[in-house]
Short mmCIF file of C-alpha atoms and ligand atoms in Angstrom, two decimals:
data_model
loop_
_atom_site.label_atom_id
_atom_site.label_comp_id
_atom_site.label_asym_id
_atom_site.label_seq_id
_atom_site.Cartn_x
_atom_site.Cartn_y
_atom_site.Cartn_z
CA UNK M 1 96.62 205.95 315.19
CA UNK M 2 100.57 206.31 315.42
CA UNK M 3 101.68 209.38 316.93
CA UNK M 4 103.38 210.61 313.82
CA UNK M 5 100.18 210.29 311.70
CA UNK M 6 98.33 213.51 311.18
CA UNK M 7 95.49 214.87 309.53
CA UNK M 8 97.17 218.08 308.96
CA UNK M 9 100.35 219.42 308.85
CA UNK M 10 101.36 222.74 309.24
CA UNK M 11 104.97 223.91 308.55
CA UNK M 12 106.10 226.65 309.76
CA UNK M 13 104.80 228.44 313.34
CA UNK M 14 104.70 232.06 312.87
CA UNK M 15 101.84 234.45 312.09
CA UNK M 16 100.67 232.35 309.10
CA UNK M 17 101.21 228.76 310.58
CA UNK M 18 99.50 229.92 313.94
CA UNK M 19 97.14 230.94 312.21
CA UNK M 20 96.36 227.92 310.23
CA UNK M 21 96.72 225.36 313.18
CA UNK M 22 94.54 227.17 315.24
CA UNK M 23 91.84 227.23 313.20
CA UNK M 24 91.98 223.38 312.37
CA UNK M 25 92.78 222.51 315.81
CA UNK M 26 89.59 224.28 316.72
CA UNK M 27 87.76 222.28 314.08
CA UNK M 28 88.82 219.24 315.82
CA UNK M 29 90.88 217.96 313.05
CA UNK M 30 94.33 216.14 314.31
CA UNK M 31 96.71 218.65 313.18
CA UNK M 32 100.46 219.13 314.10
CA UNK M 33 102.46 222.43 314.04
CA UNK M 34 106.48 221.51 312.86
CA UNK M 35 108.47 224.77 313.43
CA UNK M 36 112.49 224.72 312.94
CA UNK M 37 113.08 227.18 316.17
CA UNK M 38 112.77 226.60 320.04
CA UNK M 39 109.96 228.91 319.77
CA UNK M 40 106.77 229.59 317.68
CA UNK M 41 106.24 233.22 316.31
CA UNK M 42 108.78 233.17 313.79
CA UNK M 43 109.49 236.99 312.65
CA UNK M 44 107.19 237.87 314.93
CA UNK M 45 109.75 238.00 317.98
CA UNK M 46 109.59 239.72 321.62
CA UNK M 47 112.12 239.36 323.88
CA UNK M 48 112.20 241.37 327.42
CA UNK M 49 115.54 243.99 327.56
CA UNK M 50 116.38 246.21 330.59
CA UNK M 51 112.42 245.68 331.91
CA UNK M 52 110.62 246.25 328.35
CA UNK M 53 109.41 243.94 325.68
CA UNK M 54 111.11 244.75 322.61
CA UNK M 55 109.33 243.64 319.20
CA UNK M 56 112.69 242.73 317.47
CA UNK M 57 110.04 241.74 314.39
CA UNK M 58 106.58 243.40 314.00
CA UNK M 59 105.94 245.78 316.41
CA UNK M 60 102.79 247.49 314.96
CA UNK M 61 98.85 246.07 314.56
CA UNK M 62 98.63 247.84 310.64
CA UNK M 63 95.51 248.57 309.57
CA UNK M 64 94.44 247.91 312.82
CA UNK M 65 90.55 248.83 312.21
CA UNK M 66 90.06 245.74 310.40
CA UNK M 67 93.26 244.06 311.87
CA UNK M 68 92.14 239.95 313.34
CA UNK M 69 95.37 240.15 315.87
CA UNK M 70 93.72 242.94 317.74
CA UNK M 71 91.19 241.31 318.90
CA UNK M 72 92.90 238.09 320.12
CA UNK M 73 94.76 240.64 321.89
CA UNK M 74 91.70 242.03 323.21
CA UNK M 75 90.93 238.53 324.36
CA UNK M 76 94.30 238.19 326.05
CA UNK M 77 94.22 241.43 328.02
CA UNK M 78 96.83 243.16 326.48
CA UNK M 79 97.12 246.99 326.82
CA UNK M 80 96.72 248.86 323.95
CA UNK M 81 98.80 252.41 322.92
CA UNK M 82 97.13 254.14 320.06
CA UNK M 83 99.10 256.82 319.91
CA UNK M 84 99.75 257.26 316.05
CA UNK M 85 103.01 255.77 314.75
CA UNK M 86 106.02 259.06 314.60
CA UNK M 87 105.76 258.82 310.38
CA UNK M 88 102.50 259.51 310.56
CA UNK M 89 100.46 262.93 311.03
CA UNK M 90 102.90 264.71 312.82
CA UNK M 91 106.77 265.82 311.36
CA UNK M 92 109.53 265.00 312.67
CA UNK M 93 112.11 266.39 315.19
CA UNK M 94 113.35 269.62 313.24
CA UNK M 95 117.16 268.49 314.31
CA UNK M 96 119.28 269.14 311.14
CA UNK M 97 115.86 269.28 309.21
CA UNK M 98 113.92 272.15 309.40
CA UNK M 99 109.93 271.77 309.03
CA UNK M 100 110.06 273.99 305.84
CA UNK M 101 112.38 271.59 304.28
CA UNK M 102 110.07 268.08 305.84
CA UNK M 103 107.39 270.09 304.00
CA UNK M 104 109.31 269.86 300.38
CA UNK M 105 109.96 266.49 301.43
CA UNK M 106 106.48 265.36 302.34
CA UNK M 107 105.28 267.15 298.77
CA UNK M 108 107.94 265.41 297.05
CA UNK M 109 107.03 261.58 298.18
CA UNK M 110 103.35 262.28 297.61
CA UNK M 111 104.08 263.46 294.10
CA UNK M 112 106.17 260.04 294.12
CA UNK M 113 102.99 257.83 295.49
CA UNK M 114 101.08 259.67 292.98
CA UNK M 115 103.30 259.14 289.75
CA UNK M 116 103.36 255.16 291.42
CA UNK M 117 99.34 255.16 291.08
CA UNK M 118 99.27 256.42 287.98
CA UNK M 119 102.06 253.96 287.20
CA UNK M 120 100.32 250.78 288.12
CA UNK M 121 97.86 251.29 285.43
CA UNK M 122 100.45 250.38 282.88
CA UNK M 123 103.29 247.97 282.42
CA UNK M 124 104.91 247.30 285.23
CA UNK M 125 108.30 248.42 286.00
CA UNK M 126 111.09 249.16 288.79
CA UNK M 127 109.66 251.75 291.31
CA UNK M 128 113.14 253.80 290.32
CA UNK M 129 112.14 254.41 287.01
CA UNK M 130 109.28 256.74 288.92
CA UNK M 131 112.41 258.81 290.45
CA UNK M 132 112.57 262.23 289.32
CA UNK M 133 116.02 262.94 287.70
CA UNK M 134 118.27 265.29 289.99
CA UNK M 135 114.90 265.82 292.50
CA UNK M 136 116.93 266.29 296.01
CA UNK M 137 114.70 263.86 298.28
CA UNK M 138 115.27 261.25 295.97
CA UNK M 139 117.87 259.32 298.54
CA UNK M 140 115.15 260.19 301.45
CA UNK M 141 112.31 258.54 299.47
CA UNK M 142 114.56 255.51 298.72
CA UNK M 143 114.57 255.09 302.23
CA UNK M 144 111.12 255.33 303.08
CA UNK M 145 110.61 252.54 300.69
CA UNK M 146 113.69 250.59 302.37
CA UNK M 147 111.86 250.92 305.48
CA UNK M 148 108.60 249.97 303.65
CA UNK M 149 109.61 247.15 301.53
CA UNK M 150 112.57 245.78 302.63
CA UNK M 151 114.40 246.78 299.01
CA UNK M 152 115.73 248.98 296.89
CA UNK M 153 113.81 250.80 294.53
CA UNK M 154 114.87 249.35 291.57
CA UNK M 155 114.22 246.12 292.91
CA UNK M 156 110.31 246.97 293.90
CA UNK M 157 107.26 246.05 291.21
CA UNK M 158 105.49 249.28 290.84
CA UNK M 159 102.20 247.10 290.84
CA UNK M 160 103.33 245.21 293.53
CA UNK M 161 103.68 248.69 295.59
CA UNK M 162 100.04 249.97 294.93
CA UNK M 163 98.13 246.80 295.63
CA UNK M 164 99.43 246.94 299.10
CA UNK M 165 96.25 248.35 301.25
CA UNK M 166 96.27 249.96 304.42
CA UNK M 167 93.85 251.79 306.28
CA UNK M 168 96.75 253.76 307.94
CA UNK M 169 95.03 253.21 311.86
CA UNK M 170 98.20 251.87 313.44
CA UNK M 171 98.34 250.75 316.87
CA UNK M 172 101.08 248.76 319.30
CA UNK M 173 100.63 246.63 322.56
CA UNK M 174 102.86 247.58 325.23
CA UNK M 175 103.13 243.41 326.02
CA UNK M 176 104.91 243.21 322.60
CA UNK M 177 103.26 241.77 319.36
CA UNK M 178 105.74 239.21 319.33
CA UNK M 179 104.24 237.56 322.42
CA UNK M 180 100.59 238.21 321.23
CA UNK M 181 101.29 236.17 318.20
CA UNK M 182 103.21 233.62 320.24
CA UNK M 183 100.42 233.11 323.15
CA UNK M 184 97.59 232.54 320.29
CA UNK M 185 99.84 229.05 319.53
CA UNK M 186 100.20 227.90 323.14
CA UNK M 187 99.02 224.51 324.24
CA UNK M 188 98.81 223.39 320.33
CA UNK M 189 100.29 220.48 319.34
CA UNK M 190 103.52 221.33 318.29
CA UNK M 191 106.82 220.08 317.55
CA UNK M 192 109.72 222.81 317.95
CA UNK M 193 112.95 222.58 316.89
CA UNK M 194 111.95 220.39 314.07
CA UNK M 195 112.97 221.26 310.69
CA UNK M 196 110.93 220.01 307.62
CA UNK M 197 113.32 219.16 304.45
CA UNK M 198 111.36 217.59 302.34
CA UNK M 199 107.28 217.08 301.33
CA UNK M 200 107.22 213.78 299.73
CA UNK M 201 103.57 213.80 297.81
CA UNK M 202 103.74 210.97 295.53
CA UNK M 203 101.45 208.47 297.59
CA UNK M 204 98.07 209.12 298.73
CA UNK M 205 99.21 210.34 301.80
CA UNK M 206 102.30 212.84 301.95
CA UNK M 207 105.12 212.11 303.71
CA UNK M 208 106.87 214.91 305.93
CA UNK M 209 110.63 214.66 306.22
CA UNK M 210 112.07 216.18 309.15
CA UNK M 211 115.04 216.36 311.78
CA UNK M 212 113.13 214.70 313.73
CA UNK M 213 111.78 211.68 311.64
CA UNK M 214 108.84 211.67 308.99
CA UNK M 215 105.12 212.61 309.57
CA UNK M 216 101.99 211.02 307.80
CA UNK M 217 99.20 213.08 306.86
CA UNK M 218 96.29 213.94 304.70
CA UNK M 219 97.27 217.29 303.62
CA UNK M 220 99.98 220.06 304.76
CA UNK M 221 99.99 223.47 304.93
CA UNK M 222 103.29 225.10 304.33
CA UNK M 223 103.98 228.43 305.62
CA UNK M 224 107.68 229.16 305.65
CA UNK M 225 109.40 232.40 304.34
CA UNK M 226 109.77 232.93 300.61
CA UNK M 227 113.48 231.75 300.49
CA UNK M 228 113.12 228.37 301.69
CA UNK M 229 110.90 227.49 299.14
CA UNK M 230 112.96 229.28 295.77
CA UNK M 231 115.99 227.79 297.07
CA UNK M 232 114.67 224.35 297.56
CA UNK M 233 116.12 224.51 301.65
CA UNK M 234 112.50 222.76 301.88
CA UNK M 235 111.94 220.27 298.71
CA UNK M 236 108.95 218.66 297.08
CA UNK M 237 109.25 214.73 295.79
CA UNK M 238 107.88 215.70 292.90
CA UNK M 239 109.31 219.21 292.37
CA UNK M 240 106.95 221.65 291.92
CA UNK M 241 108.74 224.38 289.62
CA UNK M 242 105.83 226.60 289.27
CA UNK M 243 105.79 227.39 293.63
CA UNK M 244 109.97 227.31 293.08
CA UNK M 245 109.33 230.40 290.62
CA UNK M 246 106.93 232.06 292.22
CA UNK M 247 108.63 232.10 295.68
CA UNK M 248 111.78 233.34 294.05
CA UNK M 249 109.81 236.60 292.09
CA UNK M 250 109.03 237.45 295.83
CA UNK M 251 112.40 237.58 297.65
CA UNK M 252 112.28 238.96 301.31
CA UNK M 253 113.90 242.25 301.78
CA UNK M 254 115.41 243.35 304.51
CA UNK M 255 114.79 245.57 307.50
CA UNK M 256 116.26 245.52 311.12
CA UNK M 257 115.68 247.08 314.36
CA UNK M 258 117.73 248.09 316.60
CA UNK M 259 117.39 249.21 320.02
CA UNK M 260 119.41 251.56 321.92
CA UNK M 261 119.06 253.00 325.14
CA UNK M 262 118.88 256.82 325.85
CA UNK M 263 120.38 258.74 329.18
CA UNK M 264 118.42 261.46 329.94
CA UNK M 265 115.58 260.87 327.81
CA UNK M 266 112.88 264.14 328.61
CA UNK M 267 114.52 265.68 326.70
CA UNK M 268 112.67 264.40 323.50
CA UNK M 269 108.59 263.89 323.10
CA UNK M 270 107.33 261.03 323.10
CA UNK M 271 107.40 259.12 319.91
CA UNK M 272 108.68 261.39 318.31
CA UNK M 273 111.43 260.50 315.38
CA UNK M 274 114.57 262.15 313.76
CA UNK M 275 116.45 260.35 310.67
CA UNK M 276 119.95 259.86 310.49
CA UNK M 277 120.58 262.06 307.01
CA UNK M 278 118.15 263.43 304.78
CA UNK M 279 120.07 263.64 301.64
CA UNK M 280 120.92 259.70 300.90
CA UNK M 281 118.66 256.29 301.07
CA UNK M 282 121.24 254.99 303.33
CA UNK M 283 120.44 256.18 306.56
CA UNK M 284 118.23 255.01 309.51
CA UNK M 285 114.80 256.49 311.17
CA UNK M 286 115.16 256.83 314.81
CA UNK M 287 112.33 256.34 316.43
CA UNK M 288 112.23 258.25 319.93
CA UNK M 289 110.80 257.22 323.08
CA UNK M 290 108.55 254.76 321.91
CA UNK M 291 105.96 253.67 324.64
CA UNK M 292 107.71 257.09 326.12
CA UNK M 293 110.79 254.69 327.35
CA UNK M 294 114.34 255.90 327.90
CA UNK M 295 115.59 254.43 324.59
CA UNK M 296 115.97 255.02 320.40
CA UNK M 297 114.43 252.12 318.46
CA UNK M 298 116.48 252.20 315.16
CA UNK M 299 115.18 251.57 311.78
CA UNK M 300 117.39 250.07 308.63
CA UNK M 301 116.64 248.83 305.52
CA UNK M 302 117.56 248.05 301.99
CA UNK M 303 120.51 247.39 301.27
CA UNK M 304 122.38 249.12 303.45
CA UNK M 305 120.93 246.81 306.11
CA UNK M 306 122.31 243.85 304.02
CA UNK M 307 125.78 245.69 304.05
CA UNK M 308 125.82 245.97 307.71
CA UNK M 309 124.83 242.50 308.68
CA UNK M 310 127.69 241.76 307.10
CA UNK M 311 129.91 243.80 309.95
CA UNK M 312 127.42 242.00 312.68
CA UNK M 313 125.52 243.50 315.71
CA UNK M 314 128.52 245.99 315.88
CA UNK M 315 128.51 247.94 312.39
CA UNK M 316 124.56 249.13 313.37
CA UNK M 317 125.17 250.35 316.15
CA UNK M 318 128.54 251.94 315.31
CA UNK M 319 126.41 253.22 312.23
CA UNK M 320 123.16 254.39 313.93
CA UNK M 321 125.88 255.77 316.77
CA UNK M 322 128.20 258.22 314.12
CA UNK M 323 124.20 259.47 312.66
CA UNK M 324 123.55 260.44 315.47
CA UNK M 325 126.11 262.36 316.73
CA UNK M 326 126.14 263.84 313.36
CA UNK M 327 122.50 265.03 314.43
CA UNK M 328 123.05 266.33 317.91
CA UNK M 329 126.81 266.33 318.41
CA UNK M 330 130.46 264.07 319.55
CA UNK M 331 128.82 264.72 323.43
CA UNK M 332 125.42 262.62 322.59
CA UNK M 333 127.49 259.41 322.62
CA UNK M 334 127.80 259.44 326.81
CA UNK M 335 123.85 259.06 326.76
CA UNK M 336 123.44 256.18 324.34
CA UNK M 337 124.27 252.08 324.76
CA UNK M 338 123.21 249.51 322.65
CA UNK M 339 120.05 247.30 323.57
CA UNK M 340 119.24 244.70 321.48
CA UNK M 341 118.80 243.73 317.85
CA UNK M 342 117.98 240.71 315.88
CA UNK M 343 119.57 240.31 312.27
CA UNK M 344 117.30 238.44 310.04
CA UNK M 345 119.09 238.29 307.18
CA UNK M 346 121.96 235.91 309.36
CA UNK M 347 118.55 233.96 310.73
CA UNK M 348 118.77 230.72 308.84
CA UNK M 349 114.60 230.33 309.60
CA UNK M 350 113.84 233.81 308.34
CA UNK M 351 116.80 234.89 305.81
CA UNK M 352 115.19 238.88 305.23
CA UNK M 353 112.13 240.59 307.05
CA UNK M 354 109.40 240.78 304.78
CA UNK M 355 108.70 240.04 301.18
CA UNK M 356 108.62 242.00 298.08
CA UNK M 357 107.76 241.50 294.66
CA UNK M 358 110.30 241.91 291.41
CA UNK M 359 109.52 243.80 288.76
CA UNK M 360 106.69 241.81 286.46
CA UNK M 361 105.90 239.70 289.97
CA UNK M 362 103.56 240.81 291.46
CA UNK M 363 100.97 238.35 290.41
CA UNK M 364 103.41 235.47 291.78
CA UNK M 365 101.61 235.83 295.44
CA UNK M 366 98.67 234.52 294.24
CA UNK M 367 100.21 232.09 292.22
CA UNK M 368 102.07 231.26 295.37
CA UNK M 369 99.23 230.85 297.70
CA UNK M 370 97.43 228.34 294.94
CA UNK M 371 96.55 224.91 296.15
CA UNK M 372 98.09 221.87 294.76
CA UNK M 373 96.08 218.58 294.57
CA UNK M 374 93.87 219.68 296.98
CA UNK M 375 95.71 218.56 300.10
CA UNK M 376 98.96 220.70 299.71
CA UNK M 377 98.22 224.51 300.91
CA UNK M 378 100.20 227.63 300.94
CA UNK M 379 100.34 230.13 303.48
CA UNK M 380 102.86 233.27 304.79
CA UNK M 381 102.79 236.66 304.34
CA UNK M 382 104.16 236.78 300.74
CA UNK M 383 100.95 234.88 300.07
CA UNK M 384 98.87 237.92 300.40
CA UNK M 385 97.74 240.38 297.40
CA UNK M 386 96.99 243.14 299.55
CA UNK M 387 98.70 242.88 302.88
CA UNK M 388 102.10 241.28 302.01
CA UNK M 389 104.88 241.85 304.65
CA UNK M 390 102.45 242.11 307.52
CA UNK M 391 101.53 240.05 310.72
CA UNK M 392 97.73 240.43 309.93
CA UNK M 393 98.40 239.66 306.36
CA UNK M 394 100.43 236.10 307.29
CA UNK M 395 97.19 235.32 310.10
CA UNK M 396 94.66 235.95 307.10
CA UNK M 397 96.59 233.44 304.58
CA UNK M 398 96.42 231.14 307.59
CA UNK M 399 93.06 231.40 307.82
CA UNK M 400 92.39 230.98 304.17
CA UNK M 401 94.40 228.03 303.65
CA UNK M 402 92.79 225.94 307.18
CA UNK M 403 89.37 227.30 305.70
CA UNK M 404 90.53 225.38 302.15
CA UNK M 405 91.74 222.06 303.89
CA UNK M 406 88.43 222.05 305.48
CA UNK M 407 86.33 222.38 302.06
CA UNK M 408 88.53 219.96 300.61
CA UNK M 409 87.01 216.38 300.42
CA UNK M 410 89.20 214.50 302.98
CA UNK M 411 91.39 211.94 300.50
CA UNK M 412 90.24 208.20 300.83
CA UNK M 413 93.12 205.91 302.79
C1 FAD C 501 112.17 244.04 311.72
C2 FAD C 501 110.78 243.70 311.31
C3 FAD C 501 109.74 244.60 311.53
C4 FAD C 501 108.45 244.27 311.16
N1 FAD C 501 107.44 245.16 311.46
C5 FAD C 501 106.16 244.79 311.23
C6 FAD C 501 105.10 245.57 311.75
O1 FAD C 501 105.32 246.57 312.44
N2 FAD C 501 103.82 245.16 311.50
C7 FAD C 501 103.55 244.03 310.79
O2 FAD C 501 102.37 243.68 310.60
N3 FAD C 501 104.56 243.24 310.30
C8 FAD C 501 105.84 243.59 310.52
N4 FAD C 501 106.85 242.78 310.12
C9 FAD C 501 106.54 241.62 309.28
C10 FAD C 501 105.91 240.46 310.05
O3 FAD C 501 106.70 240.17 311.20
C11 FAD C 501 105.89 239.24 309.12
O4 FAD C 501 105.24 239.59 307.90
C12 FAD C 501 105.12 238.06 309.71
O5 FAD C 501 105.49 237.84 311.05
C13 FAD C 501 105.41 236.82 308.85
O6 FAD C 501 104.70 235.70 309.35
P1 FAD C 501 104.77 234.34 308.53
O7 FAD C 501 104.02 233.35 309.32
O8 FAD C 501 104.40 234.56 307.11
O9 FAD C 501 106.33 233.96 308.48
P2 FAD C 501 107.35 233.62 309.67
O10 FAD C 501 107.04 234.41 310.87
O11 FAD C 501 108.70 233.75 309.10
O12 FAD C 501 107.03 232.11 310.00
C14 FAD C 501 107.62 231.04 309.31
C15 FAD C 501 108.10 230.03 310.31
O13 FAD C 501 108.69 228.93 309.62
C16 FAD C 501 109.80 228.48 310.37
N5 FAD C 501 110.66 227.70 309.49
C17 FAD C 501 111.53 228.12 308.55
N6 FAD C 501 112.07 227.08 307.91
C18 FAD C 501 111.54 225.97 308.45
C19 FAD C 501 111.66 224.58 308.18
N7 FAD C 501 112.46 224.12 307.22
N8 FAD C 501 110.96 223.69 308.93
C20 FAD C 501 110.11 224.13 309.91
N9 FAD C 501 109.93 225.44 310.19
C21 FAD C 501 110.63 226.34 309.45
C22 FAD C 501 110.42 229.75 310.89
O14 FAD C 501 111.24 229.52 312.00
C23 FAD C 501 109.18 230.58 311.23
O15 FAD C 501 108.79 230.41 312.58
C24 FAD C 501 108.17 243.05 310.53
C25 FAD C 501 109.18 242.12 310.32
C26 FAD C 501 110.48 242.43 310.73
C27 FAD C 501 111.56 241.41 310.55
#
């Protein structure tokens, strides 16, 4: 057999594609990862700063009761913290917000979860339109969501919001979830830095175009972010207008993190968190001490991420920087220095963070993650009903789709 002739294809190596090749390669079927970078892992990204492993992408095992990443972790002897995320069960740092006014807050974005459950039971509409006029946490709950989703509000499917699950057990690995998700692809057979342009499925067997030349194969599995697929970066021969559509009802949004290091750092708890302003959806949540480590991890979203991409590395932390001497005063800035940071809105192989659907979209993911012919599968985070915009969500559309190229009769030469 010629060494570009495949059984399976997978494009794409991050959560999803891992996923997927894994599972075939296991099954003994010839199968060949293609991934665009120098690395696999895609938005799921550690890289080592000033002695710790910074998750640039997903840092945190959601749902991790019922979460499939933990236990490959398990299996790869990483060390577990479970000490609940700073949003959850605990308010924040009362600096500039006092815990009588975090209460208000907290009632207010229940009372805005609740109106969104009640919502999703009709139409479905722009998670704005569930604002309150005039309420005064309306900014802070826009970014919540920004944090959440990547997007504004009135960019967010109401339906698309509630059929997100969670069973709110979150948990990190102090080894980074980046390199979890990496190290579960190691020693497949991969080609990095190869960029797929074009699936050519007009013959019996598809034809991969690539930098690097063209692949033969059975069937393919294509698990790249939303964008590449609504804006044709990757193209079909013949077009397929209905995957075009649904990829583009399920842009990615945008978050970024960045990390900033903190002189004197006992002063603060442990994960503990303070946000930037309480009174607008453009601000940032500053995470604390995570791990308990002398440094601030940043958190932006929404929009206002967008807008400060476009000023580079620079413009976050010269944002994050004036909140936070807003928050503890002009003599804070001695203490902190900037870290790292990863903009993936500027990364060509990622272009946003995480998906979310449009108003009247929310059905595209499964319309997305549809199989065509029987040989060409879907796979990716967007893919997933119920756990969108997560690592664990992007490993279980893997699974699904190597579980469906299995099933499917192997096409006839
Ligand atoms: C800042 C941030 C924080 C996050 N926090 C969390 C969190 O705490 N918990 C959580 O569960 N999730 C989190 N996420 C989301 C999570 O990282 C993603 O949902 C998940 O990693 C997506 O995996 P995927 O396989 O669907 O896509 P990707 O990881 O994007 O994989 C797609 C791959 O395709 C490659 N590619 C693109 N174009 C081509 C091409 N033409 N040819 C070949 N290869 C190509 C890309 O390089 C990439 O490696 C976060 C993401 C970000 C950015």
């Amino acid at each position: 057999m010629a060494d570009n002739d495949y059984e399976v294809v997978v494009l794409g190596g991050g959560a999803a594609g891992i996923a997927a090749a894994r599972r075939l390669h296991d099954a003994g079927r010839r199968c060949l990862l293609v991934e665009a970078r120098g690395r696999l892992g895609g938005r799921a990204f550690t890289e080592t700063h000033a002695g710790y492993a910074l998750d640039l992408g997903c840092g945190w095992f959601h749902s991790a009761d019922r979460n499939p990443w933990v236990a490959i972790a398990e299996r790869q002897r990483r060390s577990f913290d479970k000490t609940p995320p700073p949003w959850a069960q605990r308010p924040s740092l009362p600096y500039g917000f006092p815990i009588e006014r975090q209460r208000e807050f907290i009632d207010a974005l229940n009372a805005f979860f609740a109106r969104q459950a009640a919502a999703a039971k009709e139409p479905d509409r722009p998670a704005s339109e569930l604002l309150e006029p005039s309420n005064r946490w309306n900014g802070l709950i826009g970014a919540i969501n920004s944090y959440i989703s990547g997007g504004d509000l009135d960019q967010l499917s109401v339906h698309d919001l509630e059929n997100y699950d969670a069973t709110n057990v979150n948990w990190r690995v102090v080894e980074g979830y980046g390199a979890t998700i990496a190290a579960h692809g190691a020693n497949l057979p991969a080609e990095l830095g190869c960029i797929a342009h074009r699936v050519d499925h007009r013959d019996k067997r598809l034809k991969i175009e690539t930098s690097k030349g063209a692949f033969v194969t059975d069937q393919a599995i294509v698990a790249l972010p939303t964008a590449h697929i609504a804006d044709e970066t990757l193209k079909f021969t013949p077009a397929l207008p209905g995957k075009i559509e649904a990829a583009a009802g399920l842009p990615l949004g945008l978050a970024d993190k960045l990390f900033v290091s903190l002189d004197d750092a006992d002063e603060f708890p442990s994960d503990s968190r303070v946000f930037g302003r309480n009174d607008r959806a453009e601000t940032g949540a500053y995470h604390v001490r995570p791990f308990g480590r002398p440094l601030i991890e940043v958190y932006l979203g929404g929009s206002n991420a967008w807008h400060l991409e476009e000023g580079g590395e620079r413009a976050f932390f010269d944002f994050a920087r004036s909140e936070l001497l807003g928050i503890f005063g002009n003599r804070f800035a001695k203490r902190i220095r900037p870290l790292a940071i990863h903009l993936w809105g500027r990364d060509q192989f990622a272009r946003g963070s995480y998906s979310y659907a449009r108003p009247g979209k929310a059905g595209e993911r499964a319309r997305l993650a549809a199989p065509v012919d029987n040989r060409l599968f879907f796979a990716g985070e967007a893919c997933s009903t119920h756990d969108y915009s997560t690592a664990h969500g992007a490993y279980a559309t893997g699974v699904i789709a190597a579980d469906e190229v299995l099933a499917a009769r192997k096409p006839r030469p």
